[in-house]
XYZ file of C-alpha atoms in Angstrom:
731
model
C -11.416 20.570 -49.538
C -13.644 18.554 -47.206
C -13.037 18.814 -43.438
C -14.451 16.993 -40.431
C -16.083 18.665 -37.441
C -16.675 16.896 -34.127
C -19.324 18.312 -31.844
C -20.637 17.686 -28.341
C -24.448 17.885 -28.406
C -26.681 18.219 -25.363
C -30.459 18.179 -25.084
C -31.140 14.947 -27.015
C -33.626 12.635 -25.305
C -34.342 9.884 -27.814
C -33.539 8.545 -31.286
C -36.031 10.982 -32.836
C -33.766 13.842 -31.639
C -30.569 12.449 -33.183
C -32.437 11.639 -36.420
C -33.850 15.170 -36.522
C -30.402 16.789 -36.144
C -28.967 14.521 -38.853
C -31.735 15.411 -41.307
C -31.393 19.145 -40.682
C -27.595 19.103 -41.039
C -27.520 16.997 -44.214
C -29.906 19.468 -45.870
C -27.448 22.331 -45.273
C -25.405 23.521 -48.263
C -21.812 22.427 -47.825
C -22.543 19.535 -45.447
C -21.635 16.238 -47.104
C -22.476 13.879 -44.258
C -23.624 14.077 -40.623
C -23.662 11.283 -38.049
C -25.284 11.992 -34.685
C -24.828 9.497 -31.852
C -27.357 9.532 -29.009
C -25.272 7.342 -26.680
C -22.100 9.465 -26.900
C -24.065 12.736 -27.288
C -21.828 13.694 -30.179
C -21.893 14.447 -33.890
C -19.370 14.013 -36.683
C -19.962 16.375 -39.607
C -18.113 16.225 -42.952
C -18.384 19.679 -44.510
C -16.889 22.007 -47.114
C -15.452 25.132 -45.376
C -15.906 27.128 -48.570
C -19.690 26.704 -48.402
C -20.499 26.547 -44.685
C -18.768 27.627 -41.463
C -18.425 25.809 -38.147
C -20.388 28.636 -36.517
C -23.160 28.183 -39.112
C -23.448 24.459 -38.363
C -23.568 25.055 -34.588
C -26.103 27.873 -35.008
C -28.375 25.588 -37.054
C -28.319 22.916 -34.327
C -29.089 25.515 -31.636
C -31.932 26.881 -33.770
C -33.727 23.518 -33.724
C -33.502 23.315 -29.945
C -30.247 21.630 -28.961
C -26.934 22.883 -27.607
C -23.770 22.221 -29.609
C -20.098 22.993 -29.060
C -16.849 21.975 -30.720
C -15.856 18.743 -29.002
C -14.074 19.464 -25.747
C -11.055 17.650 -24.371
C -11.952 14.341 -22.760
C -11.093 15.634 -19.280
C -13.498 18.587 -19.712
C -16.207 16.274 -21.036
C -15.693 13.938 -18.080
C -16.104 16.838 -15.652
C -19.294 17.875 -17.438
C -20.638 14.313 -17.213
C -19.859 14.123 -13.500
C -21.625 17.449 -12.950
C -24.604 16.221 -14.998
C -24.904 13.052 -12.877
C -24.661 15.155 -9.693
C -27.454 17.519 -10.850
C -29.677 14.614 -11.921
C -29.204 12.963 -8.526
C -30.168 16.190 -6.728
C -33.264 16.686 -8.900
C -34.243 13.045 -8.502
C -33.990 13.213 -4.672
C -36.129 16.382 -4.600
C -38.627 14.712 -6.932
C -38.779 11.612 -4.685
C -39.381 13.727 -1.549
C -42.246 15.603 -3.234
C -43.715 12.536 -4.975
C -43.703 10.001 -2.103
C -46.718 11.556 -0.293
C -48.578 11.596 -3.631
C -47.588 7.986 -4.294
C -49.034 7.098 -0.867
C -52.396 8.583 -1.907
C -52.585 5.976 -4.700
C -53.427 3.457 -1.966
C -56.805 5.164 -1.656
C -57.562 4.159 -5.265
C -56.990 0.449 -4.666
C -60.126 -1.701 -5.060
C -59.469 -3.454 -1.703
C -59.171 -2.034 1.813
C -55.611 -2.512 3.146
C -56.071 -0.831 6.534
C -53.358 1.854 6.229
C -54.281 5.315 7.565
C -54.923 7.996 4.944
C -54.454 11.494 6.464
C -57.098 13.981 5.316
C -54.379 16.511 4.413
C -52.916 14.156 1.791
C -56.282 13.961 0.034
C -56.633 17.762 -0.077
C -56.415 18.847 -3.760
C -54.459 22.038 -2.924
C -51.897 20.193 -0.803
C -51.404 17.769 -3.703
C -51.174 20.767 -6.039
C -48.363 22.266 -3.900
C -46.410 18.999 -4.027
C -46.989 18.272 -7.737
C -46.347 21.757 -9.182
C -42.544 21.938 -8.541
C -42.196 18.398 -9.935
C -44.242 19.290 -13.007
C -42.601 22.587 -13.938
C -39.202 22.775 -12.223
C -38.060 19.161 -12.334
C -40.100 18.372 -15.464
C -39.268 21.730 -17.100
C -36.727 20.284 -19.564
C -39.510 18.094 -21.048
C -41.580 21.194 -21.848
C -38.596 23.026 -23.334
C -37.654 20.004 -25.445
C -41.252 19.454 -26.581
C -41.713 23.127 -27.523
C -38.511 23.148 -29.587
C -39.424 19.882 -31.302
C -42.940 21.018 -32.223
C -41.599 24.411 -33.327
C -39.404 22.523 -35.804
C -42.356 20.376 -36.966
C -41.046 17.189 -35.371
C -41.870 15.139 -32.292
C -39.692 13.371 -29.747
C -39.884 11.709 -26.353
C -40.317 15.095 -24.654
C -43.576 15.600 -26.561
C -44.982 12.316 -25.228
C -43.908 12.985 -21.627
C -45.096 16.611 -21.681
C -48.466 15.645 -23.198
C -49.054 12.755 -20.807
C -48.045 14.472 -17.574
C -49.727 17.796 -18.530
C -53.005 16.037 -19.239
C -52.949 14.425 -15.767
C -51.779 17.632 -14.016
C -54.185 20.126 -15.623
C -57.172 17.791 -15.382
C -56.432 17.421 -11.639
C -56.099 21.206 -11.324
C -59.504 21.673 -13.025
C -61.011 19.131 -10.621
C -59.475 21.043 -7.684
C -61.016 24.315 -8.937
C -64.453 22.620 -8.916
C -64.165 22.151 -5.118
C -64.099 25.932 -4.627
C -67.594 26.831 -3.465
C -68.624 23.159 -3.630
C -67.106 21.644 -0.445
C -68.836 18.272 -0.872
C -67.586 17.682 -4.439
C -65.296 14.582 -4.656
C -62.576 15.511 -7.195
C -60.856 12.958 -9.427
C -57.187 13.815 -8.805
C -54.253 12.503 -10.840
C -51.486 14.714 -9.462
C -49.725 11.563 -8.284
C -49.759 10.203 -11.851
C -47.881 13.176 -13.331
C -45.419 13.517 -10.403
C -44.585 9.811 -10.121
C -44.207 9.569 -13.925
C -41.651 12.391 -14.017
C -39.796 10.891 -11.033
C -39.599 7.451 -12.666
C -38.456 8.877 -16.016
C -35.818 10.892 -14.159
C -34.648 7.723 -12.396
C -34.362 5.957 -15.766
C -32.350 8.880 -17.173
C -30.041 8.840 -14.130
C -29.370 5.100 -14.487
C -28.872 5.573 -18.202
C -26.303 8.393 -17.735
C -24.320 6.379 -15.169
C -24.396 3.231 -17.347
C -23.360 5.166 -20.471
C -20.344 6.420 -18.539
C -19.295 2.816 -17.985
C -19.410 2.084 -21.726
C -16.402 4.387 -22.264
C -14.262 2.501 -19.742
C -11.981 1.211 -22.530
C -10.914 4.756 -23.453
C -10.363 5.602 -19.769
C -8.077 2.564 -19.496
C -6.133 3.651 -22.591
C -5.809 7.185 -21.233
C -4.501 5.831 -17.933
C -1.611 4.218 -19.842
C -0.258 7.609 -20.916
C 2.816 8.977 -19.160
C 2.121 12.183 -17.248
C 5.650 13.612 -17.146
C 8.950 13.405 -19.030
C 12.566 14.037 -18.043
C 14.061 16.443 -20.574
C 17.791 17.066 -20.943
C 18.599 20.770 -21.477
C 22.142 22.170 -21.278
C 23.241 19.121 -19.324
C 20.434 19.496 -16.753
C 17.598 17.022 -16.183
C 14.191 18.705 -15.840
C 10.762 17.181 -15.126
C 8.147 18.648 -17.471
C 4.470 17.795 -18.170
C 4.051 15.444 -21.142
C 2.091 18.167 -22.995
C 5.218 20.364 -23.158
C 7.390 17.791 -24.953
C 8.234 18.860 -28.517
C 9.577 16.947 -31.523
C 13.414 16.601 -31.394
C 13.565 17.080 -27.601
C 16.182 14.879 -25.871
C 14.503 12.840 -23.141
C 15.988 10.630 -20.435
C 14.155 7.388 -19.602
C 15.212 5.570 -16.431
C 14.525 1.927 -15.469
C 10.881 1.300 -14.530
C 9.614 4.520 -16.155
C 7.059 4.833 -18.928
C 8.516 5.984 -22.226
C 6.910 9.443 -22.530
C 6.404 9.760 -26.316
C 7.328 7.975 -29.544
C 10.984 8.380 -30.408
C 14.402 7.001 -31.295
C 17.184 5.864 -28.966
C 20.297 8.017 -29.335
C 22.191 6.726 -26.291
C 22.058 3.584 -24.152
C 20.233 0.293 -24.386
C 17.560 -1.575 -22.452
C 14.722 -4.065 -22.592
C 11.271 -2.539 -23.149
C 7.899 -4.053 -22.234
C 5.717 -3.339 -25.304
C 2.889 -5.715 -24.304
C 0.321 -2.890 -24.174
C 0.827 -2.337 -27.924
C 2.045 -5.664 -29.309
C 0.544 -8.139 -26.850
C 3.981 -9.757 -26.640
C 4.787 -10.426 -22.965
C 8.564 -10.848 -23.469
C 10.438 -7.498 -23.235
C 12.152 -6.417 -26.462
C 15.847 -5.515 -26.546
C 16.391 -1.931 -27.718
C 19.603 -0.171 -28.627
C 20.810 3.000 -30.430
C 18.753 3.662 -33.576
C 15.769 1.573 -32.465
C 12.323 3.148 -32.272
C 10.419 3.458 -28.988
C 6.646 3.602 -28.534
C 5.254 6.097 -26.033
C 3.640 4.660 -22.854
C 5.532 1.341 -23.084
C 7.702 0.534 -20.056
C 11.496 0.701 -19.822
C 12.616 -2.330 -17.813
C 16.253 -2.209 -16.787
C 18.520 0.278 -18.584
C 18.841 4.057 -18.814
C 18.292 5.494 -22.303
C 18.411 8.897 -23.931
C 15.874 9.275 -26.725
C 14.935 11.864 -29.319
C 11.194 12.600 -29.505
C 9.823 11.956 -33.021
C 6.053 11.976 -32.390
C 4.299 13.905 -29.633
C 0.748 14.726 -28.552
C -1.940 13.526 -30.938
C 0.641 11.987 -33.297
C 1.854 9.263 -30.902
C 0.915 5.620 -31.411
C -1.267 5.524 -28.270
C -3.031 8.791 -29.195
C -3.789 7.253 -32.601
C -5.274 4.173 -30.930
C -7.432 6.329 -28.639
C -8.617 8.387 -31.644
C -9.631 5.226 -33.543
C -11.596 3.900 -30.540
C -13.316 7.261 -29.943
C -14.335 7.587 -33.595
C -15.591 4.002 -33.649
C -17.678 4.594 -30.525
C -19.144 7.736 -32.059
C -19.913 6.163 -35.436
C -23.155 4.592 -36.540
C -23.676 1.008 -37.715
C -25.986 0.463 -40.723
C -28.400 -1.525 -38.527
C -29.051 1.671 -36.547
C -30.772 3.153 -39.591
C -33.633 0.743 -38.851
C -34.035 2.128 -35.322
C -33.738 5.725 -36.581
C -36.387 5.144 -39.261
C -38.792 3.578 -36.761
C -38.228 6.388 -34.223
C -38.866 9.051 -36.859
C -42.434 7.822 -37.394
C -43.049 6.467 -33.898
C -43.921 9.597 -31.900
C -46.557 11.075 -34.290
C -48.172 7.629 -34.671
C -48.281 7.189 -30.876
C -49.953 10.590 -30.388
C -52.627 9.583 -32.920
C -53.129 6.188 -31.170
C -53.405 7.981 -27.816
C -56.089 10.373 -29.109
C -58.013 7.481 -30.696
C -57.736 5.511 -27.425
C -59.208 8.440 -25.496
C -62.098 8.845 -27.961
C -62.906 5.105 -28.046
C -62.938 4.898 -24.245
C -64.892 8.142 -23.795
C -67.492 7.337 -26.485
C -67.818 3.548 -26.362
C -65.941 1.671 -23.591
C -66.815 3.965 -20.657
C -69.219 6.527 -22.151
C -68.760 9.927 -20.501
C -66.052 8.668 -18.099
C -63.460 11.365 -18.746
C -60.981 10.385 -15.967
C -60.717 6.716 -17.058
C -60.439 7.680 -20.728
C -57.732 10.242 -19.936
C -55.774 7.819 -17.748
C -55.755 5.196 -20.511
C -54.612 7.745 -23.113
C -51.796 8.918 -20.800
C -50.615 5.313 -20.298
C -50.393 4.898 -24.096
C -48.318 8.092 -24.418
C -45.902 7.096 -21.680
C -45.300 3.421 -22.518
C -44.453 4.380 -26.111
C -41.440 6.639 -25.363
C -38.769 5.366 -27.782
C -35.695 6.011 -25.571
C -34.619 2.364 -25.498
C -34.960 2.133 -29.280
C -32.484 4.972 -29.733
C -29.987 3.435 -27.312
C -30.214 -0.142 -28.631
C -27.462 0.116 -31.256
C -24.992 2.826 -30.128
C -24.510 1.425 -26.618
C -23.625 -2.023 -28.017
C -21.245 -0.422 -30.550
C -19.559 1.561 -27.766
C -19.059 -1.486 -25.558
C -18.100 -3.752 -28.489
C -15.409 -1.398 -29.821
C -14.145 -0.846 -26.268
C -13.911 -4.594 -25.683
C -12.043 -4.921 -28.982
C -9.540 -2.234 -27.917
C -8.860 -4.123 -24.691
C -8.126 -7.259 -26.741
C -5.889 -5.382 -29.187
C -8.483 -5.164 -31.985
C -9.181 -1.620 -33.207
C -12.399 -1.190 -35.214
C -12.417 2.152 -37.062
C -16.202 2.426 -37.035
C -19.492 0.796 -36.135
C -20.120 -0.170 -39.763
C -16.916 -2.255 -39.768
C -17.862 -3.931 -36.506
C -21.177 -4.882 -38.120
C -19.745 -6.058 -41.469
C -16.977 -8.241 -39.997
C -19.314 -11.060 -38.937
C -20.465 -11.446 -42.574
C -16.946 -12.288 -43.835
C -16.744 -15.701 -45.565
C -13.376 -15.352 -47.353
C -10.131 -13.988 -45.989
C -7.017 -13.122 -47.995
C -3.712 -13.119 -46.104
C -0.566 -11.434 -47.345
C 2.433 -13.701 -46.682
C 5.405 -11.580 -45.622
C 4.909 -9.885 -42.270
C 1.408 -11.305 -41.906
C 1.681 -15.098 -41.930
C 5.446 -14.918 -41.516
C 7.387 -12.810 -39.036
C 8.665 -10.532 -41.789
C 12.244 -10.863 -40.527
C 13.838 -13.331 -42.924
C 17.342 -14.737 -42.693
C 19.785 -15.868 -45.395
C 19.801 -19.673 -45.366
C 21.939 -20.381 -48.437
C 24.490 -18.540 -50.561
C 26.114 -20.075 -53.659
C 28.810 -18.377 -55.758
C 29.568 -20.012 -59.098
C 32.718 -17.852 -59.418
C 34.778 -15.604 -57.089
C 32.739 -15.953 -53.850
C 34.184 -12.828 -52.194
C 33.336 -10.562 -55.166
C 29.824 -11.984 -55.642
C 29.007 -11.510 -51.946
C 30.473 -7.990 -52.002
C 28.339 -7.010 -55.048
C 25.263 -8.670 -53.544
C 25.522 -6.828 -50.200
C 26.460 -3.488 -51.836
C 23.413 -3.573 -54.145
C 20.947 -4.745 -51.491
C 22.125 -2.087 -49.025
C 20.210 0.506 -51.077
C 16.953 -1.488 -50.898
C 14.319 -1.172 -48.142
C 12.863 -4.646 -48.731
C 12.869 -7.035 -45.702
C 14.820 -9.574 -47.797
C 17.481 -6.931 -48.465
C 17.850 -6.322 -44.715
C 18.476 -10.046 -44.204
C 21.136 -10.067 -46.932
C 22.891 -6.985 -45.482
C 22.872 -8.600 -42.011
C 24.351 -11.749 -43.567
C 27.083 -9.671 -45.239
C 27.953 -8.047 -41.901
C 28.179 -11.467 -40.255
C 30.541 -12.621 -43.031
C 32.566 -9.383 -42.630
C 32.015 -8.495 -46.288
C 33.004 -4.999 -47.328
C 30.728 -2.874 -49.533
C 31.310 -0.794 -52.639
C 29.710 2.536 -53.662
C 26.589 2.156 -55.823
C 26.320 4.601 -58.716
C 22.723 3.787 -59.645
C 19.966 1.791 -57.946
C 16.439 0.842 -58.970
C 13.909 -1.434 -57.275
C 11.546 -3.269 -59.638
C 8.568 -4.378 -57.462
C 7.731 -8.037 -57.959
C 10.930 -8.687 -59.933
C 14.013 -7.627 -57.953
C 16.612 -4.873 -58.129
C 19.175 -3.472 -60.535
C 22.297 -1.494 -59.644
C 25.496 -0.136 -61.150
C 28.673 -0.790 -59.168
C 31.769 0.656 -60.767
C 31.323 -0.158 -64.446
C 29.388 -3.378 -63.757
C 25.619 -3.860 -64.186
C 24.193 -5.972 -61.334
C 20.753 -7.649 -61.327
C 19.402 -9.563 -58.322
C 15.971 -11.144 -58.586
C 13.573 -13.849 -59.678
C 13.168 -15.729 -62.943
C 10.861 -12.934 -64.082
C 13.713 -10.440 -63.812
C 16.020 -12.790 -65.736
C 13.351 -13.166 -68.451
C 12.857 -9.405 -68.512
C 16.608 -8.842 -69.013
C 16.965 -11.855 -71.376
C 19.501 -13.608 -69.145
C 19.827 -17.415 -69.481
C 19.434 -19.343 -66.210
C 18.578 -22.931 -67.270
C 21.866 -24.429 -65.948
C 21.324 -23.032 -62.420
C 17.599 -23.807 -62.324
C 18.025 -27.046 -60.321
C 19.609 -25.171 -57.370
C 16.834 -22.576 -57.442
C 14.120 -25.285 -57.540
C 15.701 -27.085 -54.578
C 15.579 -23.946 -52.430
C 11.998 -23.132 -53.494
C 10.813 -26.648 -52.661
C 12.116 -26.029 -49.136
C 9.931 -22.898 -48.885
C 12.758 -20.430 -49.371
C 12.811 -17.324 -51.550
C 15.695 -17.753 -53.984
C 17.190 -15.074 -56.214
C 19.755 -15.095 -58.995
C 22.776 -12.782 -58.748
C 24.045 -11.547 -62.139
C 26.993 -9.359 -63.027
C 27.048 -8.012 -66.584
C 24.279 -10.418 -67.708
C 26.090 -13.521 -66.366
C 24.645 -15.479 -63.449
C 27.355 -15.488 -60.791
C 25.460 -16.863 -57.799
C 22.282 -17.654 -55.888
C 21.013 -16.413 -52.551
C 18.157 -18.099 -50.638
C 16.248 -16.345 -47.877
C 13.654 -17.886 -45.584
C 11.063 -16.123 -43.476
C 9.859 -18.035 -40.437
C 6.139 -18.550 -39.861
C 4.535 -16.759 -36.879
C 4.085 -18.997 -33.849
C 0.263 -19.001 -33.775
C -0.373 -18.594 -37.531
C -1.395 -22.242 -37.952
C -3.773 -22.049 -34.963
C -5.377 -18.845 -36.314
C -5.918 -20.341 -39.786
C -7.432 -23.471 -38.271
C -9.833 -21.307 -36.225
C -10.829 -19.347 -39.343
C -11.486 -22.607 -41.253
C -13.637 -23.861 -38.366
C -15.729 -20.684 -38.711
C -16.450 -21.725 -42.312
C -14.212 -19.044 -43.830
C -12.239 -19.742 -47.015
C -8.597 -18.760 -46.403
C -6.373 -17.551 -49.284
C -2.692 -16.646 -49.251
C -1.564 -13.872 -51.595
C 2.119 -13.337 -52.312
C 4.601 -12.065 -54.845
C 6.717 -15.184 -54.221
C 6.863 -18.005 -56.744
C 4.368 -20.870 -56.549
C 6.737 -23.412 -54.933
C 7.847 -21.103 -52.107
C 4.278 -19.960 -51.533
C 2.939 -23.525 -51.367
C 5.696 -24.590 -48.976
C 4.669 -21.807 -46.546
C 0.951 -22.549 -47.113
C 1.486 -26.221 -46.260
C 3.184 -25.257 -42.997
C 0.127 -23.333 -41.796
C -2.672 -25.324 -43.439
C -3.783 -22.949 -46.225
C -5.317 -24.677 -49.262
C -5.796 -21.689 -51.604
C -2.596 -20.019 -52.804
C -2.310 -17.072 -55.215
C 1.396 -16.604 -55.995
C 3.636 -14.414 -58.160
C 1.292 -11.462 -57.723
C 2.598 -7.968 -58.443
C 1.670 -5.317 -55.804
C -0.738 -3.526 -58.122
C -2.515 -6.830 -58.869
C -3.439 -7.615 -55.257
C -6.572 -5.455 -55.330
C -7.700 -7.186 -58.555
C -7.556 -10.620 -56.880
C -9.687 -9.280 -54.008
C -12.225 -7.937 -56.538
C -12.260 -11.320 -58.297
C -13.303 -13.054 -55.063
C -15.976 -10.391 -54.509
C -17.330 -11.034 -58.014
C -17.698 -14.694 -57.025
C -20.044 -13.601 -54.234
C -17.646 -13.627 -51.280
C -17.556 -11.054 -48.498
C -13.788 -10.585 -48.422
C -11.418 -9.513 -45.663
C -7.865 -8.630 -46.677
C -5.049 -8.853 -44.118
C -1.771 -7.064 -44.827
C 1.004 -4.961 -43.364
C 2.854 -3.205 -46.180
C 2.428 -0.123 -48.352
C 1.804 -2.419 -51.312
C -1.157 -3.966 -49.466
C -2.962 -0.625 -49.049
C -5.007 -0.754 -52.331
C -6.210 -4.303 -51.563
C -7.035 -3.322 -47.953
C -9.133 -0.424 -49.247
C -10.948 -2.538 -51.882
C -11.837 -5.419 -49.521
C -15.160 -5.460 -47.651
C -13.036 -5.398 -44.500
C -9.360 -4.393 -44.537
C -7.356 -5.695 -41.593
C -3.941 -4.141 -40.979
C -1.275 -5.758 -38.864
C -0.338 -3.208 -36.196
C 3.370 -3.856 -36.637
C 3.085 -2.799 -40.296
C 3.314 0.534 -42.083
C 1.233 3.643 -41.287
C -0.126 3.608 -44.861
C -1.538 0.084 -44.446
C -3.060 0.956 -41.051
C -4.635 4.105 -42.524
C -6.198 2.153 -45.416
C -7.614 -0.610 -43.197
C -10.941 -0.850 -41.331
C -9.508 -2.900 -38.458
C -6.030 -2.821 -36.957
C -4.661 -5.863 -35.142
C -2.161 -4.630 -32.557
C 0.993 -6.668 -32.242
C 0.421 -8.685 -35.390
C -0.939 -11.831 -33.713
C -3.208 -13.582 -36.261
C -5.383 -15.276 -33.596
C -6.936 -11.828 -33.059
C -8.604 -12.110 -36.491
C -10.996 -14.961 -35.510
C -11.513 -13.069 -32.236
C -12.504 -9.942 -34.209
C -15.058 -11.988 -36.176
C -16.379 -13.571 -32.957
C -16.659 -10.129 -31.303
C -18.561 -8.817 -34.330
C -21.005 -11.740 -34.082
C -21.492 -11.223 -30.328
C -22.044 -7.474 -30.779
C -24.602 -7.960 -33.555
C -26.382 -10.564 -31.428
C -26.429 -8.037 -28.577
C -27.829 -5.289 -30.848
C -30.601 -7.601 -32.082
C -31.485 -8.472 -28.483
C -31.646 -4.758 -27.642
C -33.827 -3.931 -30.656
C -36.110 -6.878 -29.876
C -36.671 -5.837 -26.276
C -37.011 -2.162 -27.146
C -39.663 -2.931 -29.765
C -41.422 -5.429 -27.460
C -41.649 -2.819 -24.688
C -43.013 -0.202 -27.027
C -45.196 -2.077 -29.492
C -46.274 -4.714 -26.954
C -46.990 -2.123 -24.265
C -49.183 0.147 -26.426
C -52.129 -2.299 -26.889
C -51.946 -3.310 -23.198
C -52.120 0.363 -22.190
C -54.901 1.040 -24.748
C -56.992 -1.758 -23.188
C -56.770 0.022 -19.837
C -54.660 -2.712 -18.265
C -51.730 -0.443 -17.449
C -51.823 2.433 -14.982
C -49.814 5.463 -16.151
C -47.289 5.156 -13.300
C -46.721 1.474 -14.193
C -46.251 2.497 -17.838
C -43.695 5.105 -16.711
C -41.779 2.521 -14.685
C -41.783 0.074 -17.627
C -40.587 2.786 -20.017
C -37.736 3.773 -17.686
C -36.848 0.121 -17.114
C -36.685 -0.537 -20.864
C -33.897 2.056 -21.337
C -31.955 0.790 -18.339
C -32.303 -2.848 -19.451
C -31.011 -2.043 -22.961
C -27.902 -0.297 -21.608
C -27.367 -3.070 -19.023
C -27.652 -5.735 -21.730
C -25.048 -3.867 -23.794
C -22.690 -3.837 -20.804
C -22.842 -7.650 -20.730
C -20.525 -7.556 -23.761
C -17.714 -6.452 -21.439
C -17.823 -9.861 -19.740
C -18.160 -11.992 -22.878
C -15.272 -14.410 -23.415
C -13.904 -14.203 -26.960
């Protein structure tokens, strides 16, 4: 049975690294799929435990030169990140102190006299050697280690380019310094400043990049901050404060006014109003009483309640939301394959271009001028580092999914965030999606013995879990109708129900059920038609194959459903309504919200077929639903969108979850997808412009190596900064 392994990976420097790890892992026996994310420094591996072990996977990653561990808790990872930033700052400051005197010596190379003093000591090759050596081998040591490991594994990454470029400048300068021994009047060509300043600038870029990447996970930090830290548990009549981690299923917890509800659970004593806006987006507090479910991390407003914990730890609603966001931020969008493919070939090609540049300059442009030829070749190596290319897609995905989470839109992966903007047809389930899913009985007609018909109706429906049945049972309670024991009950999806009460056979359902049971209904048809024309769901009530009454139930349309459908139409998306209701009822609801395409009288198992039919017509289809019966259609659609107030099965089958069930979040999800893809394209454009545009400029000798280093560092920072702009985009 396939399992999933999540790993923290350190030591990656560019897209070539993440691509390399992916290729190596996918070639392992037992590994079905591997996704490595440079921006989150993580990997998700689908593997078969019978063929490969976790230790084997980690060992393989370490063997090719990277460190890997089973993903740590977020708090531990955060501490590691903070320590990493601290170490990079310390190394950068040391590098600046050592490199500044060398940077000052570059003034001596300027073609014009600027009048600044140039101390003789600074121009001494051995003084420069003392300053440059710690920068080259201590501060720049990780580049050598990374390059060695990459070359050992017959691949090349950013470390190879940096190590080659800076080593060429450093060792050439060292050779020039050696020539001064015994030849005091020899004027050496020194490039110690080139190697030291390059490493310092690359380090600065990496520092900015690490800090900026930390900001891309702000959405998860916000979600984590919503979690309650403690709970009040009731044990043997005593109230005890315990950490939230110690709460177990079935524990009795006390929640006082103003407190966060610690975990998901059920009220067993008391009542209150609860602010569920963090989950549902609904600002008005919801009244809760005994038997009602509570969502962890929502806020108890004004009453004291005792609750029984039903879901704790990673099983709570909020933990599920955090998991979805984390997995989405760690996933890879299809467009990233382009960047990975380019990066895979980029480094070897750049090394070849650099060698050719050196030869052309040394043999033809400046014959015999080794220093100029070397400097030009180094500039080519440095400007071509593909860091920004590797960051272009994952940083946008991280920020985009985080922004979605803040809005109440949960994308399960980068591929779904990318696909959503391509949607041109959307199929909406009616009950619970367009409508509130809490219908009420509007009409009840008994053709004989009203009390008995109502009693049979309520008794039969009490065994059903359908929303319409709940409305009928509520109606029975309001009318103070008693109930009778039901000997046998069967729900027939799409038709209705059948039950045995005493010795009587009871059927409650649509025309289709009457046809199925060969029960005549022509005389009562006019009443049924009248209710359906008004947009109500009407059902016949039969006792022993005789129609005894009619019940009509209406479900009210969600407040902003019409606005959402109008917004979708304005985006050029064809909107369809799919329902098991009859055509008249369906069209009445569709008219209320402005839907032109209606597919009615659909059995649950047929919903997926209607989605496939639209796909065959060339549409990219999104399906929106909330029930168990919507799950197959949600899975079949190009994008499945589950209403967050719906069932766990529907949410599990979907690609996007809309928290709170507000339909206006659907056009917002499409708009966010478009903005994110636009942002990714901008990042890829600039990353490729820096690299491909910078190489010929460097090859022509128009770019000093230190300028190339600054441009390369700036390209990574600019890509991450551009991604962060998504946080401020208005959707």
